[in-house]
Tab-separated table of C-alpha atoms and ligand atoms in Angstrom:
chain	number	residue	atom	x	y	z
A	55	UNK	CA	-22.180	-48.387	16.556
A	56	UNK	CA	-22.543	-51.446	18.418
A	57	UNK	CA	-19.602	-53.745	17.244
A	58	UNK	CA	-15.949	-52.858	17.524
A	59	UNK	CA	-14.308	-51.257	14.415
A	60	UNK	CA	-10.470	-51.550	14.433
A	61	UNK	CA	-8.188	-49.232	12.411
A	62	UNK	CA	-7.469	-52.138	10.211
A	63	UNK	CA	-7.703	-55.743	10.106
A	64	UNK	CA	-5.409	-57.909	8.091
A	65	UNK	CA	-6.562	-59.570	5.006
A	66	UNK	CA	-6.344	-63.189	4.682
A	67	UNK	CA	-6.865	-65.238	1.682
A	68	UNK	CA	-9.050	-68.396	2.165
A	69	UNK	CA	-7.405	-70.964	4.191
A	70	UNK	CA	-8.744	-74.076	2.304
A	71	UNK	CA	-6.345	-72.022	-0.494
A	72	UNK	CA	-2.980	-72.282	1.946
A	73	UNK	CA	-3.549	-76.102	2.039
A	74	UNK	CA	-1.039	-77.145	-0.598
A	75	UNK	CA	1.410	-74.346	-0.028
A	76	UNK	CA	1.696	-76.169	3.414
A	77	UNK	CA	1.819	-79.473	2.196
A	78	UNK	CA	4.283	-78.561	-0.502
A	79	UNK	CA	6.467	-77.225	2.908
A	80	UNK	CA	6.408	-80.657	4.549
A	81	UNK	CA	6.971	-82.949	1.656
A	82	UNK	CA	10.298	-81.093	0.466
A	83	UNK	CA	11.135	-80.259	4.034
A	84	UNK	CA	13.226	-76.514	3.056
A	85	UNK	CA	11.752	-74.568	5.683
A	86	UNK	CA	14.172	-71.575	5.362
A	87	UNK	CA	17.579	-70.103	3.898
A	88	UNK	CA	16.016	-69.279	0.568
A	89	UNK	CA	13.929	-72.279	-0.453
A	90	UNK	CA	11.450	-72.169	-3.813
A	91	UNK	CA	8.859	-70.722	-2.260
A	92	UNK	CA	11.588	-67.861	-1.189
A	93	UNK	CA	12.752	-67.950	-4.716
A	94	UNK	CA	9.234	-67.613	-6.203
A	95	UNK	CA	7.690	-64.731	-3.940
A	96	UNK	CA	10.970	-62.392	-5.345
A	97	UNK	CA	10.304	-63.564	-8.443
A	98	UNK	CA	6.283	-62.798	-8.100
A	99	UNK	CA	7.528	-59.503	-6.056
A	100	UNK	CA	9.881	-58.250	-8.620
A	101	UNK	CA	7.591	-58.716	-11.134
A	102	UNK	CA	4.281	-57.066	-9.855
A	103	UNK	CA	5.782	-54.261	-8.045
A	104	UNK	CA	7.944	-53.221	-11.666
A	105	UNK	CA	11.337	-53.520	-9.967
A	106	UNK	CA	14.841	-55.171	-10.654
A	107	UNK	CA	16.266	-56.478	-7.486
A	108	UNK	CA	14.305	-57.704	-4.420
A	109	UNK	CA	15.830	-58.957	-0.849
A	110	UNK	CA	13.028	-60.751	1.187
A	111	UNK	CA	13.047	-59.956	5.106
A	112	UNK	CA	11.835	-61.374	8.300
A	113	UNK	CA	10.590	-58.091	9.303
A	114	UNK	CA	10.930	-54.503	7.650
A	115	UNK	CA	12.713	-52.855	10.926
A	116	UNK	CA	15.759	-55.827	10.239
A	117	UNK	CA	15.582	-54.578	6.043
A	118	UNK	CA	16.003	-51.021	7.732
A	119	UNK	CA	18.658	-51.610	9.457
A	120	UNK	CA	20.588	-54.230	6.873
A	121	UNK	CA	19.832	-51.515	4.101
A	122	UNK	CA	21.693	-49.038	6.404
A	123	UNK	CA	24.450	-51.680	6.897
A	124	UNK	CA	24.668	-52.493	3.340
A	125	UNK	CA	25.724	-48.632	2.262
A	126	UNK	CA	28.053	-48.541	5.242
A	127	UNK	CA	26.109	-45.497	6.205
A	128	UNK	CA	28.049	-44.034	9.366
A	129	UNK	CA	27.644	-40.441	11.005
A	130	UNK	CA	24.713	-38.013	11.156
A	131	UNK	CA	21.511	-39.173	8.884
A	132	UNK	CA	18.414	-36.717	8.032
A	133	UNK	CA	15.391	-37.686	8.734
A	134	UNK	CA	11.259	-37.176	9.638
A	135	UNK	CA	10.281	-37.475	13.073
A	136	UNK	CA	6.354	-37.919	11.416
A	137	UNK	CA	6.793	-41.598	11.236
A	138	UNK	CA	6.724	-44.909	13.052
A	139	UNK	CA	9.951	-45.075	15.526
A	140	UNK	CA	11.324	-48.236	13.452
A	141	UNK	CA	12.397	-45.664	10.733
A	142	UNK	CA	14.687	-43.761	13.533
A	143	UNK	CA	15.584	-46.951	15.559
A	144	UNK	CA	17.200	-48.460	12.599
A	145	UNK	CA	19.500	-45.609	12.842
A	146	UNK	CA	20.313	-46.247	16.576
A	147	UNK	CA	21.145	-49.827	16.103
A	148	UNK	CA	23.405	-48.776	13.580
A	149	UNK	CA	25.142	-46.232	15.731
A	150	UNK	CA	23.890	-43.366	13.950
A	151	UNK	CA	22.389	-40.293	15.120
A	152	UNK	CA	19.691	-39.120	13.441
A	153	UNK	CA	18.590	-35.440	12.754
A	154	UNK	CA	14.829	-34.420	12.412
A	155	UNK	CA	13.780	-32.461	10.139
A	156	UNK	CA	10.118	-31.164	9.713
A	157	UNK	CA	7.586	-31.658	7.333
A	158	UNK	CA	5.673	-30.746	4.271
A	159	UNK	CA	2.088	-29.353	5.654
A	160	UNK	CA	0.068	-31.255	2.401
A	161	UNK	CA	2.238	-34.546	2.083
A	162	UNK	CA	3.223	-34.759	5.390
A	163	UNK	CA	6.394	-36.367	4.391
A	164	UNK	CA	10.236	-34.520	4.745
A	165	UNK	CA	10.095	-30.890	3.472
A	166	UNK	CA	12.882	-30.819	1.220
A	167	UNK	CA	12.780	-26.974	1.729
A	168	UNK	CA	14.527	-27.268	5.326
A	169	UNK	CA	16.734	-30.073	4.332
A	170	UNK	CA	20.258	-28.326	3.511
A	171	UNK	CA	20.113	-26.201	6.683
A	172	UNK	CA	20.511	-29.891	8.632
A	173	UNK	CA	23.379	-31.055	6.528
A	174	UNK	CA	26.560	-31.047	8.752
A	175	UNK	CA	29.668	-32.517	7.799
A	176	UNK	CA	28.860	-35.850	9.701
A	177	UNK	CA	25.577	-36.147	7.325
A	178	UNK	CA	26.467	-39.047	5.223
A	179	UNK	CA	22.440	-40.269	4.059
A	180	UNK	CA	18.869	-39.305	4.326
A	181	UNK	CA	16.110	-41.715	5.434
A	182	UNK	CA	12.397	-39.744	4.147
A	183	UNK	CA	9.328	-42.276	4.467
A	184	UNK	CA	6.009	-42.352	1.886
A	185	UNK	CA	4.244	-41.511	4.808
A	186	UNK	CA	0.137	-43.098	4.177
A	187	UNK	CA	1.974	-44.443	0.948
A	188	UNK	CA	2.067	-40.696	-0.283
A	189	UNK	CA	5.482	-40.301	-2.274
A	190	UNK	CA	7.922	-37.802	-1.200
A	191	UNK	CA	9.101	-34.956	-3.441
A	192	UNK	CA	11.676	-37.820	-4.479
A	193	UNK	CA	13.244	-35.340	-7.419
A	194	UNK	CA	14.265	-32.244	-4.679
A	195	UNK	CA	15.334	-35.081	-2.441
A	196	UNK	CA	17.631	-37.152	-5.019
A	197	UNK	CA	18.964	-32.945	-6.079
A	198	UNK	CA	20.017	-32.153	-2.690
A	199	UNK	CA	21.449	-35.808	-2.165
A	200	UNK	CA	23.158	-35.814	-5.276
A	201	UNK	CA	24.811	-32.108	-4.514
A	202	UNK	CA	26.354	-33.447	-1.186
A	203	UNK	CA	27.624	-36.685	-2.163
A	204	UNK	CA	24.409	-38.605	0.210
A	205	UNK	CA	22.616	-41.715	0.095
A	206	UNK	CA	18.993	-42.072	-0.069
A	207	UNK	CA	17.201	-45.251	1.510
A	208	UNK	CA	13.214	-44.790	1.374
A	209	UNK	CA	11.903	-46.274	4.736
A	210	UNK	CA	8.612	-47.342	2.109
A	211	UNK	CA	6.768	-49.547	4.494
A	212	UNK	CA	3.299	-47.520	3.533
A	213	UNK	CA	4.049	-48.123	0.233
A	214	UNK	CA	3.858	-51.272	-1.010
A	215	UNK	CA	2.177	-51.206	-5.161
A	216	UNK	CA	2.677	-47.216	-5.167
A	217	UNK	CA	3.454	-45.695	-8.723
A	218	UNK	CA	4.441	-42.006	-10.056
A	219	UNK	CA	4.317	-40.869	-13.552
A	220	UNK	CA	7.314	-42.893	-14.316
A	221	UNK	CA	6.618	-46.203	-12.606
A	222	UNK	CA	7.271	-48.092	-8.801
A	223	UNK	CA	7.788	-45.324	-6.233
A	224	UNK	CA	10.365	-47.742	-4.875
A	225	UNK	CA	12.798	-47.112	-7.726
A	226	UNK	CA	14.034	-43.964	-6.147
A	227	UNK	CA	17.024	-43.705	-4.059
A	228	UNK	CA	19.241	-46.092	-3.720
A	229	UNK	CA	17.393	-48.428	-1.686
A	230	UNK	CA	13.854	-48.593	-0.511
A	231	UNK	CA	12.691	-51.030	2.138
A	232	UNK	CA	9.373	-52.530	2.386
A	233	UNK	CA	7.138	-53.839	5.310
A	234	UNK	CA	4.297	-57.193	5.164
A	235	UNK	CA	3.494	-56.331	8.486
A	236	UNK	CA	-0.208	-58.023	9.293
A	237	UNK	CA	-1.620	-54.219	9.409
A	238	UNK	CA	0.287	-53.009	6.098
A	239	UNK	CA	-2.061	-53.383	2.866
A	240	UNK	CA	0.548	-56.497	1.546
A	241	UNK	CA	1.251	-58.951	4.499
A	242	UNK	CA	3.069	-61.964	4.882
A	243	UNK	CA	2.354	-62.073	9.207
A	244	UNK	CA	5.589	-60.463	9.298
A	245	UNK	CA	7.824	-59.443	6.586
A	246	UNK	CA	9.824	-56.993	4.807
A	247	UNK	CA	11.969	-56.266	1.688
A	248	UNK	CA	14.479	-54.494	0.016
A	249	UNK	CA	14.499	-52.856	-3.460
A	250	UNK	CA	17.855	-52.366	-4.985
A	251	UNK	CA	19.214	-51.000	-8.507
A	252	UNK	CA	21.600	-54.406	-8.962
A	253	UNK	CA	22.164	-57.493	-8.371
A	254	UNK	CA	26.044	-56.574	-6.862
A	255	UNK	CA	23.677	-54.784	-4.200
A	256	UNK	CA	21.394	-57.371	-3.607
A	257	UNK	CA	23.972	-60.144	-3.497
A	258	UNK	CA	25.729	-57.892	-0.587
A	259	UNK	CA	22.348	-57.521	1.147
A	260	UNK	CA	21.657	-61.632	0.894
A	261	UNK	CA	25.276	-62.392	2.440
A	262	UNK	CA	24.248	-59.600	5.446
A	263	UNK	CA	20.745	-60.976	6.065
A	264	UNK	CA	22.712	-64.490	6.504
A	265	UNK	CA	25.346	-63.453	9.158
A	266	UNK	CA	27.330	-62.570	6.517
A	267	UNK	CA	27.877	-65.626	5.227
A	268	UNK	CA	29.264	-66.020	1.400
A	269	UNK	CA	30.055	-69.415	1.473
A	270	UNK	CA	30.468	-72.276	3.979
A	271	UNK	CA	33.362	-71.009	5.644
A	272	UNK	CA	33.632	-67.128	4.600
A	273	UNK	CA	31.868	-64.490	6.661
A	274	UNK	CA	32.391	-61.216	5.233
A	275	UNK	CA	30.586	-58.803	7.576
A	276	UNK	CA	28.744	-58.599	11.201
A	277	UNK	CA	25.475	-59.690	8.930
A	278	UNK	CA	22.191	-60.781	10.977
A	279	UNK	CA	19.715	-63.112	10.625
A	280	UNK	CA	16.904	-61.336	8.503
A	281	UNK	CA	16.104	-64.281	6.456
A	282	UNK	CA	12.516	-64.910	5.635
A	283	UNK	CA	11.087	-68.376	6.483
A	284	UNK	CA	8.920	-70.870	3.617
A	285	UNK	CA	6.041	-69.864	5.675
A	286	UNK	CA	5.995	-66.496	5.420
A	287	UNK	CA	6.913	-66.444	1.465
A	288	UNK	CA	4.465	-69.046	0.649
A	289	UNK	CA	1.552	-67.318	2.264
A	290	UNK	CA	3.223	-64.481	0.556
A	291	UNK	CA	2.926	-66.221	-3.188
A	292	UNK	CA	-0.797	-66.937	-2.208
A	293	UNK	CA	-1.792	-62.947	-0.778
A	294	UNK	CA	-0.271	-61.572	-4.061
A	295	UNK	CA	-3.323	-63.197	-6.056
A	296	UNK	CA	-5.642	-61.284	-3.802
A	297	UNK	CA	-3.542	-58.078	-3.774
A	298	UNK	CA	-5.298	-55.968	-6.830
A	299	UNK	CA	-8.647	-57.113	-5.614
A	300	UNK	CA	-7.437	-55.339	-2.181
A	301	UNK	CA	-5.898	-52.697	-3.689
A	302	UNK	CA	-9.486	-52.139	-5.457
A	303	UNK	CA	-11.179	-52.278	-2.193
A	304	UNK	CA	-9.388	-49.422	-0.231
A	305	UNK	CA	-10.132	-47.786	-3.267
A	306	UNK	CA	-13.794	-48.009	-2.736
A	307	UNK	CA	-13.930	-46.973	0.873
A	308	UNK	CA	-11.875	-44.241	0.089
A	309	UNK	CA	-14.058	-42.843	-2.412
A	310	UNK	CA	-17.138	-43.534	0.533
A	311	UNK	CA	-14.877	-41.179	2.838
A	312	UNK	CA	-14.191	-38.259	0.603
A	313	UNK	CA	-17.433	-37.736	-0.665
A	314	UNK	CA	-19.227	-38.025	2.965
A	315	UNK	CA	-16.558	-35.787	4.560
A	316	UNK	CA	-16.241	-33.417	1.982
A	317	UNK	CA	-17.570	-30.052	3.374
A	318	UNK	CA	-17.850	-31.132	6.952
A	319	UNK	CA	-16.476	-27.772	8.393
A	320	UNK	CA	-12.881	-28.359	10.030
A	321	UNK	CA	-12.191	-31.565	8.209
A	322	UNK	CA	-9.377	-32.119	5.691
A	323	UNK	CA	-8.994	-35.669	4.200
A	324	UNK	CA	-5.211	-35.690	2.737
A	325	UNK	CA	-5.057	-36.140	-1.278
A	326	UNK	CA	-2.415	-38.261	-2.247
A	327	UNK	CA	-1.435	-35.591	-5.166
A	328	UNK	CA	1.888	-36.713	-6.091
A	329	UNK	CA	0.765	-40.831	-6.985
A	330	UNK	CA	-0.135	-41.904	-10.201
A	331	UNK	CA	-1.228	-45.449	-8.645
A	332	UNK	CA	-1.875	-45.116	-4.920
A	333	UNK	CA	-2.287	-47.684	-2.507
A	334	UNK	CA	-5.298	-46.379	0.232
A	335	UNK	CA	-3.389	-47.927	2.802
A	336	UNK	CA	-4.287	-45.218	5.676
A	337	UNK	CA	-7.443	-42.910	5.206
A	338	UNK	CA	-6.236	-39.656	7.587
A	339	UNK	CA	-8.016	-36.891	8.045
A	340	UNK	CA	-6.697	-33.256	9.812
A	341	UNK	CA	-9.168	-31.936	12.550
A	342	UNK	CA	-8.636	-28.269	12.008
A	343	UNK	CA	-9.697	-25.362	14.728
A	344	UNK	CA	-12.987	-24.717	12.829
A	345	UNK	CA	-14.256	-28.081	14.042
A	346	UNK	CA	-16.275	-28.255	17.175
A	347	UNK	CA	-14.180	-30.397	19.555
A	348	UNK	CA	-10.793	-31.383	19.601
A	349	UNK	CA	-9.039	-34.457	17.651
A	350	UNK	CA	-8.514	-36.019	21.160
A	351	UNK	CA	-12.019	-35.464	22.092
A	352	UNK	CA	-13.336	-36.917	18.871
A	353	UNK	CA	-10.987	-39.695	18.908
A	354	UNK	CA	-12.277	-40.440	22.551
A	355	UNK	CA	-15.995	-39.859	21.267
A	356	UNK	CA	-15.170	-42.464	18.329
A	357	UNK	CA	-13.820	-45.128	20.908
A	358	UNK	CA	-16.794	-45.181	22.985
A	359	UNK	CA	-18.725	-46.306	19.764
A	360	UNK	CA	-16.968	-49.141	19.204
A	361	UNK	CA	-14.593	-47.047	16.805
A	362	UNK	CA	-11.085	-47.262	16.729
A	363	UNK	CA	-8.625	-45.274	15.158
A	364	UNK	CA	-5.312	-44.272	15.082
A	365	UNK	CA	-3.285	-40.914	15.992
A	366	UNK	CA	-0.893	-41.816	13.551
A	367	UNK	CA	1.546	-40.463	14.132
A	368	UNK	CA	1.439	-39.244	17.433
A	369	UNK	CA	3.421	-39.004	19.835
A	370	UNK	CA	6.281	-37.538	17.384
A	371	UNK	CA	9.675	-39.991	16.769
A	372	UNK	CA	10.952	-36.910	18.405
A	373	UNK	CA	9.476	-36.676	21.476
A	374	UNK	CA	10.245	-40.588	22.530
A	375	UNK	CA	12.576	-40.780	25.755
A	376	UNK	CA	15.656	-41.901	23.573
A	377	UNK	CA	15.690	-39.037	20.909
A	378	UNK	CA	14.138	-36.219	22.974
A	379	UNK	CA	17.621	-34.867	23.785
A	380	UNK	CA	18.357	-34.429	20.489
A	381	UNK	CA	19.054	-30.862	18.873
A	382	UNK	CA	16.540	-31.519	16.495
A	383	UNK	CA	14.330	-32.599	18.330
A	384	UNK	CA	13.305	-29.017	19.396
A	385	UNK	CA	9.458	-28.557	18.972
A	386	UNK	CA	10.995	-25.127	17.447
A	387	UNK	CA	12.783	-27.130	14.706
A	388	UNK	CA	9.607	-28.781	14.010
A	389	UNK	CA	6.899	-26.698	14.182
A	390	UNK	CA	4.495	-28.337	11.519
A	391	UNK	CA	4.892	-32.094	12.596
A	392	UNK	CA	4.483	-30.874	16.263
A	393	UNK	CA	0.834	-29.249	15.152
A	394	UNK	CA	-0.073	-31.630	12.797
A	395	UNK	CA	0.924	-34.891	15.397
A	396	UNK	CA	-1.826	-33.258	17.341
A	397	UNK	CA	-4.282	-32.826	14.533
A	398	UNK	CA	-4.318	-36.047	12.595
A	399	UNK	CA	-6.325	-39.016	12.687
A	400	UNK	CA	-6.486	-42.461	10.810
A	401	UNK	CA	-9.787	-43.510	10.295
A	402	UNK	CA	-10.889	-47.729	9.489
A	403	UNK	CA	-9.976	-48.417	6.015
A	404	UNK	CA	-9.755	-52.714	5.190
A	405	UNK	CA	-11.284	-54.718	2.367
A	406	UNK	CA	-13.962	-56.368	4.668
A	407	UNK	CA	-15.040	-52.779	5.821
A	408	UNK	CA	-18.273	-52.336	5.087
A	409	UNK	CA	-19.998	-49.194	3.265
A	410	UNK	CA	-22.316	-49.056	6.148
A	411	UNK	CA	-20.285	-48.870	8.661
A	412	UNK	CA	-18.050	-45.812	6.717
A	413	UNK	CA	-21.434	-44.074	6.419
A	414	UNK	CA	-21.997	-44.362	9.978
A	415	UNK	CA	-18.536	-43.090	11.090
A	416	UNK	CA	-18.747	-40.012	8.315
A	417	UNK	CA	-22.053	-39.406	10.111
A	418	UNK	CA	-20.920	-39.434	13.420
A	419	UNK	CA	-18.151	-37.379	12.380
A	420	UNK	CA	-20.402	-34.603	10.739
A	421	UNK	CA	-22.975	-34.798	13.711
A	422	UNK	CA	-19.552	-33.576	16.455
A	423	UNK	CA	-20.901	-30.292	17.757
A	424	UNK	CA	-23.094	-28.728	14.464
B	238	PLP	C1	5.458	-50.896	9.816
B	238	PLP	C2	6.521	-49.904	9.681
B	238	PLP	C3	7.879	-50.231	9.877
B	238	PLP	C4	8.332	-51.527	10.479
B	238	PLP	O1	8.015	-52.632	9.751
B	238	PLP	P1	7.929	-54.059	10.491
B	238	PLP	O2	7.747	-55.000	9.335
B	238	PLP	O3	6.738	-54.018	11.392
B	238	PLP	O4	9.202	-54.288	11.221
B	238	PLP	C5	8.836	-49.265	9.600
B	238	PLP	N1	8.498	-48.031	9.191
B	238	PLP	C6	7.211	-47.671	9.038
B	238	PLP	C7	6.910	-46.288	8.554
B	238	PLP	C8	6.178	-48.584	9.298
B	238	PLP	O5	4.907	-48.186	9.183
């Protein structure tokens, strides 16, 4: 293992291809504030991901925090500490405080089990995220929500192309926000999006990702500037072309993974049970006590080969400076994201990823210790 393998690299269509997007740009000189390219990614969006209503972002951690915004969500809001800390910090920016609660041991996403013994009188929403692009238990969720009177917005940065039996996994709740992050399997550089049920809801999320702006002279809220820029929606237009043949890719490497780790004592790749459609967009595997070494040890071992993954998620949301105070965030509240955090690791998965080289890390993997 002689060159360096990253967790992921981002795809990139062929620049020769981004030629005339650019020179479209420059001749009709709308660089911003919803220009046609703008116009024809949430077209292009709405219609490949099977949804009504899209809201294009700069980034996904500014659609967090509009979407929050948008519902006037206020108070006490449930949700996973088994995430990326943009999912909590969109609470803090909002002046919310937000209340872990732990996970399901298979999905790895909120445990809808432990979720009514967090619901105080200050709860007003849950935030649950598709962690790896695995969907949540969105039917207990949307029961419990619907029982005491809270929203739902799906932090669904993982899960970008994701369907259940019934269609987009970002049609639950009542909003779900996407990220085009350069690592996340869709990217625009940087990027994000919101999915809403109607257009009254999307036109109230457009006037809040313009300062709140309605009109010339009308401001109608403390909006921000979330907009998304011609740049980043053109090259978004362009990556959707190459997003199936992506899609199919992750597939592939996936399939390399399970069948080389499968039976390799101690090892447990997660199934994505619950998705009709998934996305591959992580490929993590638990490193259980029956393996040889450690998951820091092997993730150590892996480094000094030139491979690099990812302890996603570790350290916990939870045990960050500015939530460790929290009630919830009591390792006893949170027993199975506090082992698991220490378990987990996210091995290489990226359309130019070779076979080879997936061999060669399943290898290495199998070799640890036996
Ligand atoms: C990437 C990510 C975000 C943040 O998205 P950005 O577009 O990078 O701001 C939020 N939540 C999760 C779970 C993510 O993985």
């Amino acid at each position: 293992m002689k060159n360096i393998t990253y967790v992921t690299q981002p795809f990139l269509p062929p620049l020769e291809e981004f030629i005339p997007y650019l020179e479209k740009i420059w001749a009709n000189k709308v660089l911003t504030n919803g220009g046609p390219f703008h116009q024809e990614l949430e077209q292009a969006l709405s219609d490949h991901l099977g949804v009504k209503h899209i809201a294009l972002f700069t980034n996904g951690t500014i659609a967090l925090v509009t979407a929050l915004l948008a519902l006037r969500v206020t108070g006490e809001v449930i949700t996973t500490p088994y995430s990326f800390v943009a999912t909590s910090h969109s609470l803090l920016w909002n002046g919310i405080k937000p209340v872990f609660v732990d996970i399901d041991p298979n999905t790895f996403n909120l445990d809808p089990a432990k979720l009514e013994a967090a619901i105080t009188p200050q709860t007003t929403a849950i935030m649950p995220v598709h962690c790896y692009g695995h969907p949540c238990d969105v039917e207990a969720i949307q029961k419990i929500a619907d029982n005491y009177n809270l929203r739902v917005i799906y932090d669904a940065a993982h899960a970008f192309g994701v369907q259940d039996a019934g269609g987009s996994i970002l049609r639950h709740g009542d909003l779900s926000v996407l990220s085009f992050h350069a690592t996340k399997v869709f990217n625009t550089f940087e990027g994000g999006a919101i999915i809403c049920p109607d257009a009254k809801t999307k036109q109230r999320i457009d006037h809040l990702k313009n300062f709140g702006f309605v009109d010339d002279v009308t401001v109608v809220a403390p909006g921000i500037n979330g907009k998304m820029s011609e740049f980043n929606a053109a090259l978004g237009v362009l990556q959707l072309k190459y997003v199936d043949q992506v899609l199919a890719r992750r597939k592939e490497i996936d399939g390399v993974y399970r069948k080389r780790l499968d039976g390799v004592k101690g090892i447990r790749c997660l199934n994505n049970a619950h998705a009709k459609v998934g996305n591959y967009s992580y490929f993590p595997i638990v490193i259980d006590v029956n393996y040889p070494i450690s998951r820091d040890e092997l993730f150590n071992k892996l480094k000094d080969g030139g491979i690099h993954p990812r302890r996603y998620f570790y350290p916990l949301i939870s045990e960050f400076s500015m939530y460790r105070g929290l009630n919830s965030s009591k390792k006893e509240n949170l027993p199975i994201a506090t082992s698991l955090t220490q378990q987990v690791l996210c091995l290489p998965i990226y359309p130019d990823l070779a076979n080879e080289v997936v061999e060669e890390i399943c290898r290495f993997i199998a070799a640890q210790g036996f």
